[in-house]
PDB file of C-alpha atoms in Angstrom:
ATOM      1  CA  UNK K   1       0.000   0.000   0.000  1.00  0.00           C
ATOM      2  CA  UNK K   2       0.993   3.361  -0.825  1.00  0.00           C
ATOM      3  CA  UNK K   3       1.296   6.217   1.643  1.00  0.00           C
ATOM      4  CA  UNK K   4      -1.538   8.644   2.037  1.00  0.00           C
ATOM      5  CA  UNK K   5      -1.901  11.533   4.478  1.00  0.00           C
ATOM      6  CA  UNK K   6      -4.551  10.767   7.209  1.00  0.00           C
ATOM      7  CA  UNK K   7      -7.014  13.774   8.948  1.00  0.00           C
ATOM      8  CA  UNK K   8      -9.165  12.378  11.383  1.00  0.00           C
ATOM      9  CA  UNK K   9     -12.812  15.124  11.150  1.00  0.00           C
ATOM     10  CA  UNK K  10     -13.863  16.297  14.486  1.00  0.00           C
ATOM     11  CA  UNK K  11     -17.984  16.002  12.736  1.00  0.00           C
ATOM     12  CA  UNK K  12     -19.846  16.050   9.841  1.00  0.00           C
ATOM     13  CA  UNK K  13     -18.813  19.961   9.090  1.00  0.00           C
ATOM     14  CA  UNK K  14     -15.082  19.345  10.104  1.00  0.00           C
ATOM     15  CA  UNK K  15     -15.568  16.296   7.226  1.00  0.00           C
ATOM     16  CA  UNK K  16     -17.119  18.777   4.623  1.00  0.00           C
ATOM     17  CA  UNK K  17     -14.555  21.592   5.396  1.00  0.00           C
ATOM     18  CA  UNK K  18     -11.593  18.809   4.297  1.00  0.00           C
ATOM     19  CA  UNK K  19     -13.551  17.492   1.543  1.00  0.00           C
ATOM     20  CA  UNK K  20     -13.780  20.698   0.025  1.00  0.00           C
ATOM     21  CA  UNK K  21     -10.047  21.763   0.569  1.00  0.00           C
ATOM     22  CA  UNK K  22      -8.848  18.843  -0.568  1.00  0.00           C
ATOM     23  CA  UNK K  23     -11.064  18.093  -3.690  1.00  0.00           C
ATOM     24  CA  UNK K  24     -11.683  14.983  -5.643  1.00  0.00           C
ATOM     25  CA  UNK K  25      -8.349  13.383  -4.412  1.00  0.00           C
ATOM     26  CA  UNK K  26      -9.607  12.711  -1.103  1.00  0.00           C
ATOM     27  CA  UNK K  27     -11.145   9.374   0.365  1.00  0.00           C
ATOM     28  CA  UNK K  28     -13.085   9.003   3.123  1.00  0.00           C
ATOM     29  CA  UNK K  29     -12.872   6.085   5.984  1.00  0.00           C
ATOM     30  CA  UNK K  30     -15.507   5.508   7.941  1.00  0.00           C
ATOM     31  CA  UNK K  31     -15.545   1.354   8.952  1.00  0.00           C
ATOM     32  CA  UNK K  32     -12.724   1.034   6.586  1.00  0.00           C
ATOM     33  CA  UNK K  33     -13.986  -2.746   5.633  1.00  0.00           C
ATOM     34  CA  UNK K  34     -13.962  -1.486   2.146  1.00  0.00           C
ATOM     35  CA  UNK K  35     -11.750   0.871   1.215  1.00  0.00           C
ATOM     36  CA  UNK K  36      -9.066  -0.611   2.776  1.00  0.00           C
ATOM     37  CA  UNK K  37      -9.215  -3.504   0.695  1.00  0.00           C
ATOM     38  CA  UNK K  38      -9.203  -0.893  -2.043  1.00  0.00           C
ATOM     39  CA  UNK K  39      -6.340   1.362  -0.783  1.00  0.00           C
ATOM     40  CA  UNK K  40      -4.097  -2.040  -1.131  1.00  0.00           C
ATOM     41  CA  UNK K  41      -5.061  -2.696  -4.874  1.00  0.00           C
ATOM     42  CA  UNK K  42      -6.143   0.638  -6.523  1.00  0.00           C
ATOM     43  CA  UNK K  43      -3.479   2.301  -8.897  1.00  0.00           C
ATOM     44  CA  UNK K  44      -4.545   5.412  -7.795  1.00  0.00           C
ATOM     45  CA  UNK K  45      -3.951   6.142  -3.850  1.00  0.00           C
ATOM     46  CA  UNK K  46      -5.521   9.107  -2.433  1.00  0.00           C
ATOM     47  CA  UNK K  47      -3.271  11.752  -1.047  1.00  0.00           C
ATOM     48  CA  UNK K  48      -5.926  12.656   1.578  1.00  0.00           C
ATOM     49  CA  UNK K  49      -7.993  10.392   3.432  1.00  0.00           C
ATOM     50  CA  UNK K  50      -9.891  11.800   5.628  1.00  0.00           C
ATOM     51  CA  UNK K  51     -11.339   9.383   8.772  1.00  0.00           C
ATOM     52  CA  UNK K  52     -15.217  10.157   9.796  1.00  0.00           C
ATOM     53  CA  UNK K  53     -15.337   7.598  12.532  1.00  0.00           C
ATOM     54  CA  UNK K  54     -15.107   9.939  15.377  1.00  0.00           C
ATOM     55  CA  UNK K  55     -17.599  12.339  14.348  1.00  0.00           C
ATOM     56  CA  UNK K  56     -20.806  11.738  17.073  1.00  0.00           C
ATOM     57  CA  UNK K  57     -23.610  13.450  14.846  1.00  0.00           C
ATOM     58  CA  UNK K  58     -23.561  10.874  12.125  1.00  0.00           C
ATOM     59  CA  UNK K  59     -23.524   8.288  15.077  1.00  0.00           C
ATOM     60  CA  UNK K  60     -26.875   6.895  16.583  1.00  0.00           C
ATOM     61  CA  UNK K  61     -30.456   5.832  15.854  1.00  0.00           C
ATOM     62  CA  UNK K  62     -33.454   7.969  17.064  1.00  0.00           C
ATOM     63  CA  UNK K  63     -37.063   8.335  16.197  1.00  0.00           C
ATOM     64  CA  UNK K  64     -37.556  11.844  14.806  1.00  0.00           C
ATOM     65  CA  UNK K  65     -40.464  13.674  14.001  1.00  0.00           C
ATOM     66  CA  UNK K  66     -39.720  12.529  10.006  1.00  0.00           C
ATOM     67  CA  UNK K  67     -38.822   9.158  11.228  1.00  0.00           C
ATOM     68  CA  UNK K  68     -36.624   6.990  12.275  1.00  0.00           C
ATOM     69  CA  UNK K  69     -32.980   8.270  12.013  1.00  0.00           C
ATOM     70  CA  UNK K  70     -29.492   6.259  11.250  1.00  0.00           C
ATOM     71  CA  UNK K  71     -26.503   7.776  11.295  1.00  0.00           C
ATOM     72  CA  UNK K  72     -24.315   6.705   8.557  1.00  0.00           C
ATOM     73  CA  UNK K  73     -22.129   5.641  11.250  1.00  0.00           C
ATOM     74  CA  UNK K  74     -24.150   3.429  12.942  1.00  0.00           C
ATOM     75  CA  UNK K  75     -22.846  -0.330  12.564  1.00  0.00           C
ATOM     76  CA  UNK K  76     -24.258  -3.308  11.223  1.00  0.00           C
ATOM     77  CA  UNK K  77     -23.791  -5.039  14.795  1.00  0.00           C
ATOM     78  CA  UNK K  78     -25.436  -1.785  16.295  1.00  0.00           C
ATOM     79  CA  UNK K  79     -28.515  -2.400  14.105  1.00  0.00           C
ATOM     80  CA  UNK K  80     -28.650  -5.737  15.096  1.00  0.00           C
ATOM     81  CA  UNK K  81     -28.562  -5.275  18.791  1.00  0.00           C
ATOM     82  CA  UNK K  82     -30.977  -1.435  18.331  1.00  0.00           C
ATOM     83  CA  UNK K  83     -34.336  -2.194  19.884  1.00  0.00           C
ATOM     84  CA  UNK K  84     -35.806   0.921  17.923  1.00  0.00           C
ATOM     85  CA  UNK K  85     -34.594  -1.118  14.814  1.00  0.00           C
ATOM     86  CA  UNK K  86     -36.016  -4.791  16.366  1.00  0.00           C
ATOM     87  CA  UNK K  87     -39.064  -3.237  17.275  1.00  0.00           C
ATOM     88  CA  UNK K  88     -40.055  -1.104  14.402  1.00  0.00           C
ATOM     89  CA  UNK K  89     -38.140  -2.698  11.354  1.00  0.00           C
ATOM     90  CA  UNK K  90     -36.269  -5.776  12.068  1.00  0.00           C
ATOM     91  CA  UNK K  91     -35.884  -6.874   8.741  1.00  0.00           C
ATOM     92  CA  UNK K  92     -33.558  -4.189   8.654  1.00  0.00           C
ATOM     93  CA  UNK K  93     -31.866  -6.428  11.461  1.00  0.00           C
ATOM     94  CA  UNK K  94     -32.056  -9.229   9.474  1.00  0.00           C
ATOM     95  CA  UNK K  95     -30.264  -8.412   6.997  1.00  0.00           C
ATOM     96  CA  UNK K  96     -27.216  -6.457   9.003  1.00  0.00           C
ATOM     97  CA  UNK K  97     -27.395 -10.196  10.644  1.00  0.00           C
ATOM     98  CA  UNK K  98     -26.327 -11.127   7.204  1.00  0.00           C
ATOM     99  CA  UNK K  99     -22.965  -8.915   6.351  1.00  0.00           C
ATOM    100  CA  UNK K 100     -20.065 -10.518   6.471  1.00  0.00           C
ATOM    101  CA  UNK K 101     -18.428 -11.808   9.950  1.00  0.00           C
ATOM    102  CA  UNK K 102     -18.739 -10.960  12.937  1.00  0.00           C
ATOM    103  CA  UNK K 103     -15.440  -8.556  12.759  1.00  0.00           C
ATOM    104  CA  UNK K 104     -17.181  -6.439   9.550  1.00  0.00           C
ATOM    105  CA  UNK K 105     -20.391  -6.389  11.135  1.00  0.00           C
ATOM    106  CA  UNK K 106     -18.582  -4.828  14.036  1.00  0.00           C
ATOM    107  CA  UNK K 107     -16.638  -2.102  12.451  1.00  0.00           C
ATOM    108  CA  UNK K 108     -18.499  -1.587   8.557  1.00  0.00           C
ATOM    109  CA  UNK K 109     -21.073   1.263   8.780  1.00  0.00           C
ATOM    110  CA  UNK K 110     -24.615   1.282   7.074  1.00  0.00           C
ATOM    111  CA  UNK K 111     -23.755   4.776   5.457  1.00  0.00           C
ATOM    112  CA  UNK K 112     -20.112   2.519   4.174  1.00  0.00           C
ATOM    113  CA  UNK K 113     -22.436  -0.233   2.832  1.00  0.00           C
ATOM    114  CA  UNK K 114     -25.088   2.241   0.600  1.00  0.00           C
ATOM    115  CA  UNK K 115     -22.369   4.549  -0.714  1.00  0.00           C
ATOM    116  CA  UNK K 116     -19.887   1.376  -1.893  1.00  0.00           C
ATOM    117  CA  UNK K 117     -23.258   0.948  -4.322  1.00  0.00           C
ATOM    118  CA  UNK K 118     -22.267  -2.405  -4.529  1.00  0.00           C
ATOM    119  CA  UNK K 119     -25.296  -4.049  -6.543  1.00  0.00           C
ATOM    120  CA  UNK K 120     -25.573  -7.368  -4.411  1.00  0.00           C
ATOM    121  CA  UNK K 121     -25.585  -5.144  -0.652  1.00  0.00           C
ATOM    122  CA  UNK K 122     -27.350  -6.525   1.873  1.00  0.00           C
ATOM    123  CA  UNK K 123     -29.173  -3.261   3.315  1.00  0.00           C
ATOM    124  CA  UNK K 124     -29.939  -1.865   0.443  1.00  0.00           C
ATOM    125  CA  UNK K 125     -33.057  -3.873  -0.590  1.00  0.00           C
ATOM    126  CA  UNK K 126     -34.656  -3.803   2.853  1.00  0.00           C
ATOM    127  CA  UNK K 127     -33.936   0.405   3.146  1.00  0.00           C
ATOM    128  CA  UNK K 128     -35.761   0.291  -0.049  1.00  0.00           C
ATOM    129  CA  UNK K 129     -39.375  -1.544   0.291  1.00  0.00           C
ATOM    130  CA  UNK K 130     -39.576   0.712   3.346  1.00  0.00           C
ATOM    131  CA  UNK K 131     -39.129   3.599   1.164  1.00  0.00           C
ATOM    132  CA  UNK K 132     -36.507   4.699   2.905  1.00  0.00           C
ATOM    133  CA  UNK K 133     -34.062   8.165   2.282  1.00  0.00           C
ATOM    134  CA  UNK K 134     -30.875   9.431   2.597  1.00  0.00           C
ATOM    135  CA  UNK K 135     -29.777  12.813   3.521  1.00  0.00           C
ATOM    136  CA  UNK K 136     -26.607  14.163   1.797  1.00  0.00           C
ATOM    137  CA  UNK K 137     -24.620  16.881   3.110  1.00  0.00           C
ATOM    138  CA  UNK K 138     -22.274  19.447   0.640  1.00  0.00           C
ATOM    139  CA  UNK K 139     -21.085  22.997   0.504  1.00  0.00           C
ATOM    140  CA  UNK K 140     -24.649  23.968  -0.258  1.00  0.00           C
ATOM    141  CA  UNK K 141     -26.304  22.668   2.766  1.00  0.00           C
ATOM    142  CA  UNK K 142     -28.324  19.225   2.659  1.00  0.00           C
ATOM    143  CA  UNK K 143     -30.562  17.850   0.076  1.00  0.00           C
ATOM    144  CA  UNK K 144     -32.782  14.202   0.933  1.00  0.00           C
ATOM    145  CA  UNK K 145     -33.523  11.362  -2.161  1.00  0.00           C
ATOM    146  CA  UNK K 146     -35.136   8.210  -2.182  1.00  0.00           C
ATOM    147  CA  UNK K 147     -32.696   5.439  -1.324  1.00  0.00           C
ATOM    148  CA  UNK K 148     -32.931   3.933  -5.047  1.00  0.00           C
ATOM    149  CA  UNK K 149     -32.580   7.288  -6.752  1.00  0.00           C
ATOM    150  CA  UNK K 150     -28.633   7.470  -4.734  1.00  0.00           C
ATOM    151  CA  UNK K 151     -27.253   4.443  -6.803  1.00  0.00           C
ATOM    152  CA  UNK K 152     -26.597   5.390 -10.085  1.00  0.00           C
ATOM    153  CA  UNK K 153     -24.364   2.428 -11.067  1.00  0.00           C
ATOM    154  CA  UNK K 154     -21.836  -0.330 -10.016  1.00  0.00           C
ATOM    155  CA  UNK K 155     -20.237   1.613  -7.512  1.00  0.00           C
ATOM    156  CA  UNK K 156     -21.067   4.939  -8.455  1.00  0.00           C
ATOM    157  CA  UNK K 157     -23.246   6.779  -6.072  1.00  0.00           C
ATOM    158  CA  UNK K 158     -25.216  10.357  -6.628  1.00  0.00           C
ATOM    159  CA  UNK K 159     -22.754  11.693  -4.470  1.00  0.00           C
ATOM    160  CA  UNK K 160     -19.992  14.953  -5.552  1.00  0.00           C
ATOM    161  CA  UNK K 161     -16.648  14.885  -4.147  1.00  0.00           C
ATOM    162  CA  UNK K 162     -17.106  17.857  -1.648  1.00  0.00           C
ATOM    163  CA  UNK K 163     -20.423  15.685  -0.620  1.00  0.00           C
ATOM    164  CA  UNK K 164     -20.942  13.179   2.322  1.00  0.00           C
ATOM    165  CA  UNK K 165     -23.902  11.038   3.417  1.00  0.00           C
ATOM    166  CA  UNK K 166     -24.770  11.905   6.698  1.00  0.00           C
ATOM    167  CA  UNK K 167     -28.086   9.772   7.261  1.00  0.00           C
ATOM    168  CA  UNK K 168     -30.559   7.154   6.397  1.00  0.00           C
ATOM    169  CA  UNK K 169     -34.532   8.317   7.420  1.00  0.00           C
ATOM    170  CA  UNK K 170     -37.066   5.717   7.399  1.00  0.00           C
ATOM    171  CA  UNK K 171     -40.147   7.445   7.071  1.00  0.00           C
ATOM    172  CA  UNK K 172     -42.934   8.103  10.194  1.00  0.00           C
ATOM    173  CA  UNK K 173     -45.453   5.586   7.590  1.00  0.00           C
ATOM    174  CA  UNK K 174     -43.051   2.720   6.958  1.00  0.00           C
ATOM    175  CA  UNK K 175     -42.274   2.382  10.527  1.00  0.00           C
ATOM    176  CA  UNK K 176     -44.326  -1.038  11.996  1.00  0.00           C
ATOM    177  CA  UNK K 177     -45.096  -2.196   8.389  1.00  0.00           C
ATOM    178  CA  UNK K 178     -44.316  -6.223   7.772  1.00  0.00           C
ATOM    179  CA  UNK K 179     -41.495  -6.334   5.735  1.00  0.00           C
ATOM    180  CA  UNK K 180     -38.858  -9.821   4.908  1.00  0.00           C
ATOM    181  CA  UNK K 181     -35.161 -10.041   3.699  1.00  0.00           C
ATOM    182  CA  UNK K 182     -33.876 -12.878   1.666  1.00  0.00           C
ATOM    183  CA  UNK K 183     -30.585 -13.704   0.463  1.00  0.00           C
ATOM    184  CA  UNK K 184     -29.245 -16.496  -1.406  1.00  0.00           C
ATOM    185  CA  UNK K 185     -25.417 -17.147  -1.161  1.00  0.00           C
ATOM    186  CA  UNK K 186     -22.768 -20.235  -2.050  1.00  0.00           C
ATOM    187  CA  UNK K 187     -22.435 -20.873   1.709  1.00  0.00           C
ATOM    188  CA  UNK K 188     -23.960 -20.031   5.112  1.00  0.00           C
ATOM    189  CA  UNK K 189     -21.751 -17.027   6.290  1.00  0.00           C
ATOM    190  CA  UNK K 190     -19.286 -14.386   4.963  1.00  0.00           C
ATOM    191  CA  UNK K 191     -20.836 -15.069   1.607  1.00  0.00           C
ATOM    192  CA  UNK K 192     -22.250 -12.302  -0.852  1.00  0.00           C
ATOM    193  CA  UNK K 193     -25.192 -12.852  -1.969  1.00  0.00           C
ATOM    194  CA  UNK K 194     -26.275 -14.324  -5.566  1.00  0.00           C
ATOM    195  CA  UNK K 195     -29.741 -13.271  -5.246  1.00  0.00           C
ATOM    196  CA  UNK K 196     -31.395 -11.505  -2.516  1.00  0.00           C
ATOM    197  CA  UNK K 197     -34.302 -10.011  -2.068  1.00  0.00           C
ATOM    198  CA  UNK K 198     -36.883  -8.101   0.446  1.00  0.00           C
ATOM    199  CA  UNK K 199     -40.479  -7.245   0.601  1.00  0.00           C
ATOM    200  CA  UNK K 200     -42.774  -4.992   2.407  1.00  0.00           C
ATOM    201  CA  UNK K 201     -46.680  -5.015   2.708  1.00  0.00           C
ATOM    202  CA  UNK K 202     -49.907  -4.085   4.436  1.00  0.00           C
ATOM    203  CA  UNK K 203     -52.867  -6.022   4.503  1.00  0.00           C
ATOM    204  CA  UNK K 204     -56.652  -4.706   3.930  1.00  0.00           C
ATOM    205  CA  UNK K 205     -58.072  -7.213   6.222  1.00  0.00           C
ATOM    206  CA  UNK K 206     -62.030  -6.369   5.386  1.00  0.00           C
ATOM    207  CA  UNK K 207     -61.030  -8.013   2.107  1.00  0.00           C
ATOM    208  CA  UNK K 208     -57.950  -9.895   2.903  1.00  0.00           C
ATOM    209  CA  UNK K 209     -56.107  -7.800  -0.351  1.00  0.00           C
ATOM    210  CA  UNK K 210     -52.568  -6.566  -0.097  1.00  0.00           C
ATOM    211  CA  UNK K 211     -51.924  -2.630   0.221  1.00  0.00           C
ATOM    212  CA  UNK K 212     -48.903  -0.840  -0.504  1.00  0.00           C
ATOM    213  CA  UNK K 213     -46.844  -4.123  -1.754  1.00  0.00           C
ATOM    214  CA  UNK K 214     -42.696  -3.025  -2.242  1.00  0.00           C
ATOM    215  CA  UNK K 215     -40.335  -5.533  -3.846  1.00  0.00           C
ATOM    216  CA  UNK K 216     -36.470  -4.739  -4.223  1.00  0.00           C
ATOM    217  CA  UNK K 217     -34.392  -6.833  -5.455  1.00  0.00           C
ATOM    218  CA  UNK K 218     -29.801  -7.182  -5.217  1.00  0.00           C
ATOM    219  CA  UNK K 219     -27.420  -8.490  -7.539  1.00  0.00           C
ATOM    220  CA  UNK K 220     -29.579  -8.688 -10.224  1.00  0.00           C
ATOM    221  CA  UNK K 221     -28.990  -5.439 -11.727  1.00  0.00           C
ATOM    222  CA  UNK K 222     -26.039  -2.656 -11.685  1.00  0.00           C
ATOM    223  CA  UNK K 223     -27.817  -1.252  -8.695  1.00  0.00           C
ATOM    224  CA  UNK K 224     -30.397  -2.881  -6.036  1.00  0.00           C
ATOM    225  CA  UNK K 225     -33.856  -2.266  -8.036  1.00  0.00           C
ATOM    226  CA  UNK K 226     -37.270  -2.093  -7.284  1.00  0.00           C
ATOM    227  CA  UNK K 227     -39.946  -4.540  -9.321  1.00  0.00           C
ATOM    228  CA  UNK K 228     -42.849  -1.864  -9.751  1.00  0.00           C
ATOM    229  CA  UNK K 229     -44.396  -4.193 -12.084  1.00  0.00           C
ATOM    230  CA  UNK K 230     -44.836  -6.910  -9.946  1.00  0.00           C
ATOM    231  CA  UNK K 231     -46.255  -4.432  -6.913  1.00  0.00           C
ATOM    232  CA  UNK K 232     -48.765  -3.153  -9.008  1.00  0.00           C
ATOM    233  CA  UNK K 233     -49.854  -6.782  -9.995  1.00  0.00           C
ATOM    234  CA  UNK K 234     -50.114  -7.177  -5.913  1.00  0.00           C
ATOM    235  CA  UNK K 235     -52.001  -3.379  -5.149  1.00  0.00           C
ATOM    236  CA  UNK K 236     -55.771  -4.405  -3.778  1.00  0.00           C
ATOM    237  CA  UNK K 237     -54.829  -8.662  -5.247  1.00  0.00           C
ATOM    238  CA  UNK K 238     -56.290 -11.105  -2.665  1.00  0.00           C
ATOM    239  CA  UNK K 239     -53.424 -12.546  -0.922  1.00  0.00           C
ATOM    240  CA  UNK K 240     -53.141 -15.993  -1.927  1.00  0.00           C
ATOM    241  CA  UNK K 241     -49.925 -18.499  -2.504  1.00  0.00           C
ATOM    242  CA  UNK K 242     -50.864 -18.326  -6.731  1.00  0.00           C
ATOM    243  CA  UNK K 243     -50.601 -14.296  -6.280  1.00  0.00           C
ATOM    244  CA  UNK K 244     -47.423 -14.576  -4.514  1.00  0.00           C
ATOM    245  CA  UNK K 245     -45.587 -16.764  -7.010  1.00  0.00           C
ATOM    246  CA  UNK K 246     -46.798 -14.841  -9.906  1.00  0.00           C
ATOM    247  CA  UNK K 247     -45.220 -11.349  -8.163  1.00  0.00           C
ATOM    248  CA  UNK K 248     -42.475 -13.401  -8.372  1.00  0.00           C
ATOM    249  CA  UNK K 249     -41.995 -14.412 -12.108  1.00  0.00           C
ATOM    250  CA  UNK K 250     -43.018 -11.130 -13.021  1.00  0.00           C
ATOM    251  CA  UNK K 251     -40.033  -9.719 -10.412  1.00  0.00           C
ATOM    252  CA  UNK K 252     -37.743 -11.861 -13.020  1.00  0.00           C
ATOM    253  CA  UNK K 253     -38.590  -9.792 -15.988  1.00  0.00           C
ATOM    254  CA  UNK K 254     -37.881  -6.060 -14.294  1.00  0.00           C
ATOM    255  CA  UNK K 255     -34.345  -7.897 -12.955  1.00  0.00           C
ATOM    256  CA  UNK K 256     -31.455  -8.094 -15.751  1.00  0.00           C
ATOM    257  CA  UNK K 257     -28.773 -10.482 -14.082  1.00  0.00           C
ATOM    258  CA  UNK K 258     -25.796 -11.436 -15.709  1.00  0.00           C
ATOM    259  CA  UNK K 259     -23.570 -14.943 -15.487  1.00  0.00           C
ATOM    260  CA  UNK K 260     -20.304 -15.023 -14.117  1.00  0.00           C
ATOM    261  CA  UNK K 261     -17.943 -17.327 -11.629  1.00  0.00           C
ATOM    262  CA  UNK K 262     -20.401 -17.519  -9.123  1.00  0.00           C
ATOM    263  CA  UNK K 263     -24.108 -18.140 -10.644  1.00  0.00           C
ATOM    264  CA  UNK K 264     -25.826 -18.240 -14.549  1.00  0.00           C
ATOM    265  CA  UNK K 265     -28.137 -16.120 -15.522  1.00  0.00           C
ATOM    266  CA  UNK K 266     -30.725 -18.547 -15.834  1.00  0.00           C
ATOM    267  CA  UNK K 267     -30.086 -19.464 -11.841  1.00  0.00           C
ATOM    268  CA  UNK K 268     -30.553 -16.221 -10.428  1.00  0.00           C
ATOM    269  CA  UNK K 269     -33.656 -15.996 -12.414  1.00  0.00           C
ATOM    270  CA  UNK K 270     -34.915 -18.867 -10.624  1.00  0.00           C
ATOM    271  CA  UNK K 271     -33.319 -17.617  -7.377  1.00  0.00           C
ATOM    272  CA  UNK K 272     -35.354 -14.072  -7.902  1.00  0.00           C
ATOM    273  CA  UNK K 273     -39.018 -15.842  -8.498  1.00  0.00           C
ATOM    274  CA  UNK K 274     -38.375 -18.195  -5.339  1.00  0.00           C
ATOM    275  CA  UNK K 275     -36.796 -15.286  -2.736  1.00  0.00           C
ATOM    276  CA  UNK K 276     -38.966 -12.683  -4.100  1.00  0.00           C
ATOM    277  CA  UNK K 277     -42.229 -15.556  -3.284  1.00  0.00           C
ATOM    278  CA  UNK K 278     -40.905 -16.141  -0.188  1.00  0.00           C
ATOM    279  CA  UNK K 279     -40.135 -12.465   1.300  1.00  0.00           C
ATOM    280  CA  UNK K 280     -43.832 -11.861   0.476  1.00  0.00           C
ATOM    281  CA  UNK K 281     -45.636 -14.879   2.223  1.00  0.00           C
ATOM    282  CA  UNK K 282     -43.095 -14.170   5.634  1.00  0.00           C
ATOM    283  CA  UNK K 283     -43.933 -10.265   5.137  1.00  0.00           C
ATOM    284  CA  UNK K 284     -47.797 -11.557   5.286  1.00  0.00           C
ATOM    285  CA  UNK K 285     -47.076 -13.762   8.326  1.00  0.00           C
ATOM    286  CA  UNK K 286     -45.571 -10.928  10.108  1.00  0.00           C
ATOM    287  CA  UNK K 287     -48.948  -8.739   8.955  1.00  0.00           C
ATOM    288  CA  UNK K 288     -51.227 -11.882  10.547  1.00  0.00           C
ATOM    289  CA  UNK K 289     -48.673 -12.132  13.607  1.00  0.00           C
ATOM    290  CA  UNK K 290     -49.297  -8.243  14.452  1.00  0.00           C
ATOM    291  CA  UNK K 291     -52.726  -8.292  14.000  1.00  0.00           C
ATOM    292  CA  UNK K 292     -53.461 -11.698  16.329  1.00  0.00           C
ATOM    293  CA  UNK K 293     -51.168 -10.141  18.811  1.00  0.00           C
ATOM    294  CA  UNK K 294     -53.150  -6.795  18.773  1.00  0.00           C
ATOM    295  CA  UNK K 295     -56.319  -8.786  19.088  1.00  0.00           C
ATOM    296  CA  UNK K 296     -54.889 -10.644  22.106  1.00  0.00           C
TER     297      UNK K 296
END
């Protein structure tokens, strides 16, 4: 690895104030589980990197009057163990369960995990069928986007240079709703995933019809994806086992995956119709376990 000058920000306006001094040449560490491994094989080192992971106020989770509020600090491991996070959206849970080992869970950040972009991320479906946002921070004060409008490609995030991701808001009306991960890997742990997948839903119980149906989908596409086809197919559709598997083939036709070392094409089109099936039915369960609790 090739030197680099290191400047540890005291917060998020320390961060911006080095970001815009030092320009496009800078890099910036926050868990470090990625660009570390990139820092050792890139051609091109940074001259300035400049370490986030002491600033407090892009630490902790807290309900807000938009929401509930992530820092892009805030660990995989400190999702897990939140009980905001376990109480109100523990798919989100789920799928930090998911990252990696115990040792990246520990140290990689949530905000590290959505601005790598990497198209087969394990939060990035789950932030999305809860319609979740992100906050960005620059020289012009902050700006908020949909989750799936930040990833503009392999990763490339909508993010400038001088610009840093301070949070992740899940929204005051996605908060409680029954939502699934699913993820599909070549072995138990540590693995990326070939497929995964996540699903939210509410349930019209008068008529037993699904309301508000998401479906996002991960390395399927250059960037996690939504299936809006597939929802609509699901808006006011009786919830029935049929329904659910044909969200799910019509999921595979909005995905475009690719074959390489790991999986076919043809495989993770099988692996989208079957995850995609199955976050829906446990998202339902989760909808009939609420409301037989609240009935109790």
């Amino acid at each position: 690895m090739k030197a680099f000058d290191l400047v540890i920000a005291k917060d998020a306006a320390h961060a911006l104030a080095l970001l815009a001094e030092h320009g496009p040449s800078v890099k910036v560490l926050a868990g470090g589980t990625d660009l570390l491994v990139e820092l050792k094989s890139a051609p091109h080192i940074p001259r300035i990197v400049v370490d986030i992971s002491r600033a407090a106020d892009l630490k902790g989770i807290a309900l807000t009057d938009q929401g509930l509020r992530i820092g892009a600090l805030v660990t995989h491991t400190e999702i897990m163990c939140s009980p905001l996070i376990r109480d109100l959206v523990p798919a989100l849970a789920d799928a930090a369960h998911s990252i990696g080992a115990v040792q990246t869970r520990n140290l990689g950040t949530l905000g590290g995990n959505l601005v790598t972009c990497v198209p087969s991320m394990d939060s990035g479906p789950t932030l999305a069928v809860l319609d979740a946002l992100v906050t960005v921070a620059g020289p012009g004060g902050r700006r908020q986007l949909p989750l799936t409008g930040f990833f503009s490609g392999p990763r490339k995030a909508l993010l400038k240079a001088e610009e840093l991701l301070v949070e992740i808001i899940i929204p005051k009306d996605s908060l409680g709703k029954p939502a699934d991960f699913q993820k599909f890997g070549l072995r138990k742990g540590q693995a990326l995933a070939l497929v995964n997948a996540a699903a939210s839903l509410r349930v019209d119980w008068e008529r037993d019809v699904c309301v508000a149906p998401r479906i996002a989908l991960g390395a399927v596409a250059p960037t996690v994806i939504r299936a809006p086809a597939a929802e609509a197919y699901l808006e006011g559709r009786a919830i029935t086992p049929e329904a659910l598997a044909e969200a799910g083939r019509i999921a595979v036709g909005e995905a475009r995956p690719i074959s390489d070392f790991r999986a076919s094409a043809d495989y993770r089109r099988d692996l989208i119709a079957v995850l995609t099936r199955r976050a829906l039915a446990n998202a339902y369960a989760r909808a009939k376990a609420k409301r037989d609790g609240e009935e109790q």
